[in-house]
Coordinates of C-alpha atoms in Angstrom, one line a residue:
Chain A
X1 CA 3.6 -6.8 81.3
X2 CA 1.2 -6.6 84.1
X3 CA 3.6 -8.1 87.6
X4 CA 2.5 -9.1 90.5
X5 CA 4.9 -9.2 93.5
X6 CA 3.7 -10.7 96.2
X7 CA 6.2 -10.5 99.6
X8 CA 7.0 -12.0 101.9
X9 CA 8.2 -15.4 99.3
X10 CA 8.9 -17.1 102.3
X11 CA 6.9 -17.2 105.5
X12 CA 7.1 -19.6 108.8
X13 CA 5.1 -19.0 112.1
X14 CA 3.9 -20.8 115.1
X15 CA 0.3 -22.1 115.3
X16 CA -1.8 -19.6 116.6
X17 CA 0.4 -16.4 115.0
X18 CA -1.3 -13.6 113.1
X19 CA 0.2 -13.0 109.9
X20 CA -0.3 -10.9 106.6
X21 CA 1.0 -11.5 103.1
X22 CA 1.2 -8.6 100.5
X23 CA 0.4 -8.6 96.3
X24 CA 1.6 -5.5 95.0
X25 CA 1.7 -3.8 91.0
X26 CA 2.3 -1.0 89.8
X27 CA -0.9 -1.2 87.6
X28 CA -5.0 -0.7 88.4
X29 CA -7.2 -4.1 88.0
X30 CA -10.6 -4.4 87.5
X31 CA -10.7 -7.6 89.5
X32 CA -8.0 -9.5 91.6
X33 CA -8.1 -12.9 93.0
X34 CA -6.1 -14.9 96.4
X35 CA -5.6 -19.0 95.6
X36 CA -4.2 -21.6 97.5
X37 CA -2.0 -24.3 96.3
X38 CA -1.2 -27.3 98.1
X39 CA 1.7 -29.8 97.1
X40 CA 0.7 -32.1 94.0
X41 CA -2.8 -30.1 93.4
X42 CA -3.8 -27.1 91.6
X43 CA -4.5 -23.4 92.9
X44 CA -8.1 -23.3 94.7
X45 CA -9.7 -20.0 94.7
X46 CA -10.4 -18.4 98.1
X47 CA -12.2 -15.4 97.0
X48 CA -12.8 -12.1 94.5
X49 CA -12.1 -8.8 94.8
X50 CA -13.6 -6.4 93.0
X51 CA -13.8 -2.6 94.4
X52 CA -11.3 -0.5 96.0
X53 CA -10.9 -0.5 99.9
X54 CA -13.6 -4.2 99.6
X55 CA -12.9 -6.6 102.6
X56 CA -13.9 -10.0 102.5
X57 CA -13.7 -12.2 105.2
X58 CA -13.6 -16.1 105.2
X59 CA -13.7 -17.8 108.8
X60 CA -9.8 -16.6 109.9
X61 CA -9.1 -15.4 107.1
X62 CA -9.0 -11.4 105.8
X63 CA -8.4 -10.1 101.9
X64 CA -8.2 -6.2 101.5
X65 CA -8.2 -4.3 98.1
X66 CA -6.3 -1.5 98.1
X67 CA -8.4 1.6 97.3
X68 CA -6.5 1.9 94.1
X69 CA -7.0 -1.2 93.3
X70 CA -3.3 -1.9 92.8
X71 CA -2.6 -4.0 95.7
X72 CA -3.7 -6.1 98.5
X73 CA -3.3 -8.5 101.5
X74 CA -4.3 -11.6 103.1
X75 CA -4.8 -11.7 106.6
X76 CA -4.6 -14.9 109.2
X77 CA -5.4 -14.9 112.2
X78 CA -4.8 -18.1 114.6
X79 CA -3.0 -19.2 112.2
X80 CA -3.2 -23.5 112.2
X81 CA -1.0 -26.1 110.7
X82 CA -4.0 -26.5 107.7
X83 CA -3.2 -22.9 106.6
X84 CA -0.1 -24.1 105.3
X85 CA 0.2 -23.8 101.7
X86 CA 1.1 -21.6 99.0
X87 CA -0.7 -18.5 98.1
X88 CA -1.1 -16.9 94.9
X89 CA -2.8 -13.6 93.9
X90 CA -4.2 -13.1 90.4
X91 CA -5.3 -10.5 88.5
X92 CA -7.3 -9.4 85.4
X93 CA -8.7 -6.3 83.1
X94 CA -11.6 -5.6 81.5
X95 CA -10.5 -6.3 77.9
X96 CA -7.3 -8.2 79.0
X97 CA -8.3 -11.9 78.7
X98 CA -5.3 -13.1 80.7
X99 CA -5.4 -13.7 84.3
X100 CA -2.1 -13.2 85.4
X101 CA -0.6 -14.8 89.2
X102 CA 2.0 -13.3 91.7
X103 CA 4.7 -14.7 92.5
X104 CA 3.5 -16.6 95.6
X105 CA 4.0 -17.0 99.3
X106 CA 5.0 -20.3 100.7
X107 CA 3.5 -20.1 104.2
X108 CA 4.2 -23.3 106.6
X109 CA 2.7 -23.0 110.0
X110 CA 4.3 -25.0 112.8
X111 CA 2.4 -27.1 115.5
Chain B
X1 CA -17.6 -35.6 90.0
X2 CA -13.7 -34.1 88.8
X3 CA -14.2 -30.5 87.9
X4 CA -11.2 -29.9 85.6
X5 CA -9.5 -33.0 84.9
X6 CA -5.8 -33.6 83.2
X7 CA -4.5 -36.4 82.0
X8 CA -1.6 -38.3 82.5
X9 CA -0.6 -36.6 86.3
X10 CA 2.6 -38.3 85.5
X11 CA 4.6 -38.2 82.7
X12 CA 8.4 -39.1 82.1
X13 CA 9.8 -39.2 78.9
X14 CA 13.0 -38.4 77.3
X15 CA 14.3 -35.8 75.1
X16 CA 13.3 -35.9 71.5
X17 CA 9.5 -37.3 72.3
X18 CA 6.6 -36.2 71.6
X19 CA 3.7 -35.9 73.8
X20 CA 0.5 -34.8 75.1
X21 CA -1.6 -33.9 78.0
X22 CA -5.6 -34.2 77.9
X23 CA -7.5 -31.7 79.6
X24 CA -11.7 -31.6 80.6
X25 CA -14.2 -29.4 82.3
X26 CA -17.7 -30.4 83.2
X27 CA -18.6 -26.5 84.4
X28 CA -20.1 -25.7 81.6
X29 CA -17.3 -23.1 81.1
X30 CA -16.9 -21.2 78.2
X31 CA -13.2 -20.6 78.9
X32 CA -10.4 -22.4 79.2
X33 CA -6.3 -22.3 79.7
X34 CA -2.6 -23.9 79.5
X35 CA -0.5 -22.6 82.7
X36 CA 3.3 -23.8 83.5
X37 CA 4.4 -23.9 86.7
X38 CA 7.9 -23.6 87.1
X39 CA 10.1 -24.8 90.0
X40 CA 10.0 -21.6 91.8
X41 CA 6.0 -22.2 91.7
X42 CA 5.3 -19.6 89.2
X43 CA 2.5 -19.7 87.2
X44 CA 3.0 -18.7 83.8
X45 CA -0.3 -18.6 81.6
X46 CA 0.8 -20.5 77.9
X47 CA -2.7 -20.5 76.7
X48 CA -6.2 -19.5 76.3
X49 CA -8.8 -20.7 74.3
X50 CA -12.7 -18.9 74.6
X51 CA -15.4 -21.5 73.0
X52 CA -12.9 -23.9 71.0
X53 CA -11.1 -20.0 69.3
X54 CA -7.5 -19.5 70.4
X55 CA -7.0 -16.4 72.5
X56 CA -4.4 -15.8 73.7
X57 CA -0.3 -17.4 72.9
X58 CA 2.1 -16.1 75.3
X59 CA 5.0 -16.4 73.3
X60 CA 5.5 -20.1 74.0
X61 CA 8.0 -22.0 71.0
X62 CA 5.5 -23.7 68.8
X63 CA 6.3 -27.2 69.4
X64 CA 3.9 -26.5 71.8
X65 CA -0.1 -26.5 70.0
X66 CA -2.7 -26.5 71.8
X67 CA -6.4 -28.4 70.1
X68 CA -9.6 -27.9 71.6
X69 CA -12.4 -30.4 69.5
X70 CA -15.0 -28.9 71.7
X71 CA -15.2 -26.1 74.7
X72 CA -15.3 -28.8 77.1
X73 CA -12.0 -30.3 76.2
X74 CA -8.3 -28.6 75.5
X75 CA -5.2 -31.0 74.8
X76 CA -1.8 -29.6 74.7
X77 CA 0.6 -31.6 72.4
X78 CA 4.5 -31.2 72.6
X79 CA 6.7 -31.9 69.9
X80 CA 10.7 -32.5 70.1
X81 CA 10.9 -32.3 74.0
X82 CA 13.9 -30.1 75.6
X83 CA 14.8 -30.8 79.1
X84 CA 13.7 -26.7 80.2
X85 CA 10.2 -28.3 79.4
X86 CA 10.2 -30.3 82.6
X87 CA 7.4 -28.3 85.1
X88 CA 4.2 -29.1 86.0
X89 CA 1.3 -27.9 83.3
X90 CA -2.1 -26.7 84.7
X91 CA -5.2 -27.3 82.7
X92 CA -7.8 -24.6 84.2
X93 CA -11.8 -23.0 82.9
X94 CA -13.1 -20.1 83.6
X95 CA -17.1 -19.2 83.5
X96 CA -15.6 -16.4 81.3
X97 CA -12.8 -14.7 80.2
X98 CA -10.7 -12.8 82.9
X99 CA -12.8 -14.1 85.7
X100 CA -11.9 -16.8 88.4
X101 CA -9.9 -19.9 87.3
X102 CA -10.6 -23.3 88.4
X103 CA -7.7 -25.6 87.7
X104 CA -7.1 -29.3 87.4
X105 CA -4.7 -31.4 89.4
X106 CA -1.8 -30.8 87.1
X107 CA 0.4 -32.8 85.5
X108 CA 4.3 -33.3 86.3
X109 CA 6.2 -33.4 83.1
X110 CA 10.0 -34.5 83.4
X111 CA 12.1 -34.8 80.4
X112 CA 15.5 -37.0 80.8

């Protein structure tokens, strides 16, 4: 069973904080995925990663790849009170049809 | 227009009922999937069905079948309801399999 640890569980900052949230395994993925949930709604997808040591960048926001492939992190910076939510990595194989999630970070940002 | 829609987002029922949840994607998707969210907020894939075929059964009890008529639609119907079944199901497509899900609004199931 592929797992997915994602750390801290529990995070809360001050507007305008930097912070960085962790998914880690033990196994390679071809592909792995950051989503945020917010209360009474589904995961929305933020973005793909698909090659080790890729960046992607979305306004504040920075997701690494670990050049393995076995891990990576979500950056904020300036963090604001719409941040708040809970993330979720996910991850997949080639040949694996299941996309498995992490076990989440519940990040609240305070005004 | 509602990407992934589930319905009821509500549901309370008591032990012994039976029930089910309806589940649509207008994406065009070819794939799409059961997920339970427990009430630590983990997500725990149940099912996945590629173009109507069953895929994948993650060892959920089988009062728990899942029927999809056509690729755009997947129901999940639950037999003989236990109180542990109480979570919050996620209906979610994907364009294909093991690529990016796009999930509905859930619905919050609570047996009493």
């Amino acid at each position: 069973t592929q797992l997915l640890e994602q750390s801290p569980q529990f995070l809360s900052i001050q507007e305008g904080e930097n912070l960085t949230v962790y998914c880690n395994s033990s196994s390679v993925f071809s592909s792995l995925q950051w989503y945020r949930q917010e209360p009474g709604e589904g995961p929305v997808l933020l973005v793909t990663v698909v090659t080790g040591g890729e960046v992607k960048k979305l306004k504040r926001l920075t997701f690494q790849f670990g050049d393995a492939r076995k891990d990576s992190s979500l950056h904020i910076t300036a963090a604001q009170p719409g941040d708040t939510g809970l993330y979720l990595c996910a991850a997949s194989n080639f040949g694996n049809e299941k996309l498995t999630f992490g076990t989440g970070t519940r990040l609240t940002i305070i005004p | 227009d509602t990407a992934v829609s589930q319905t009821p987002k509500y549901l309370v029922t008591q032990m012994g009922n039976d029930k089910s949840i309806k589940c649509e994607q207008n994406l065009g998707h070819d794939t799409m999937y059961w997920y339970k969210q427990d009430s630590k907020k983990f997500l725990k894939i149940m099912f996945s069905y590629n173009n109507k075929e069953l895929i994948i059964n993650e060892t959920v009890p089988n009062r728990f079948s899942p029927k999809s008529p056509d690729k755009a639609h997947l129901n999940l119907h639950i037999n003989s309801l236990e109180l542990g079944d109480s979570a919050v199901y996620f209906c979610a497509s994907s364009p294909k399999s093991y690529r990016e899900a796009f999930f509905g609004q859930g619905t919050r199931l609570t047996v009493v």
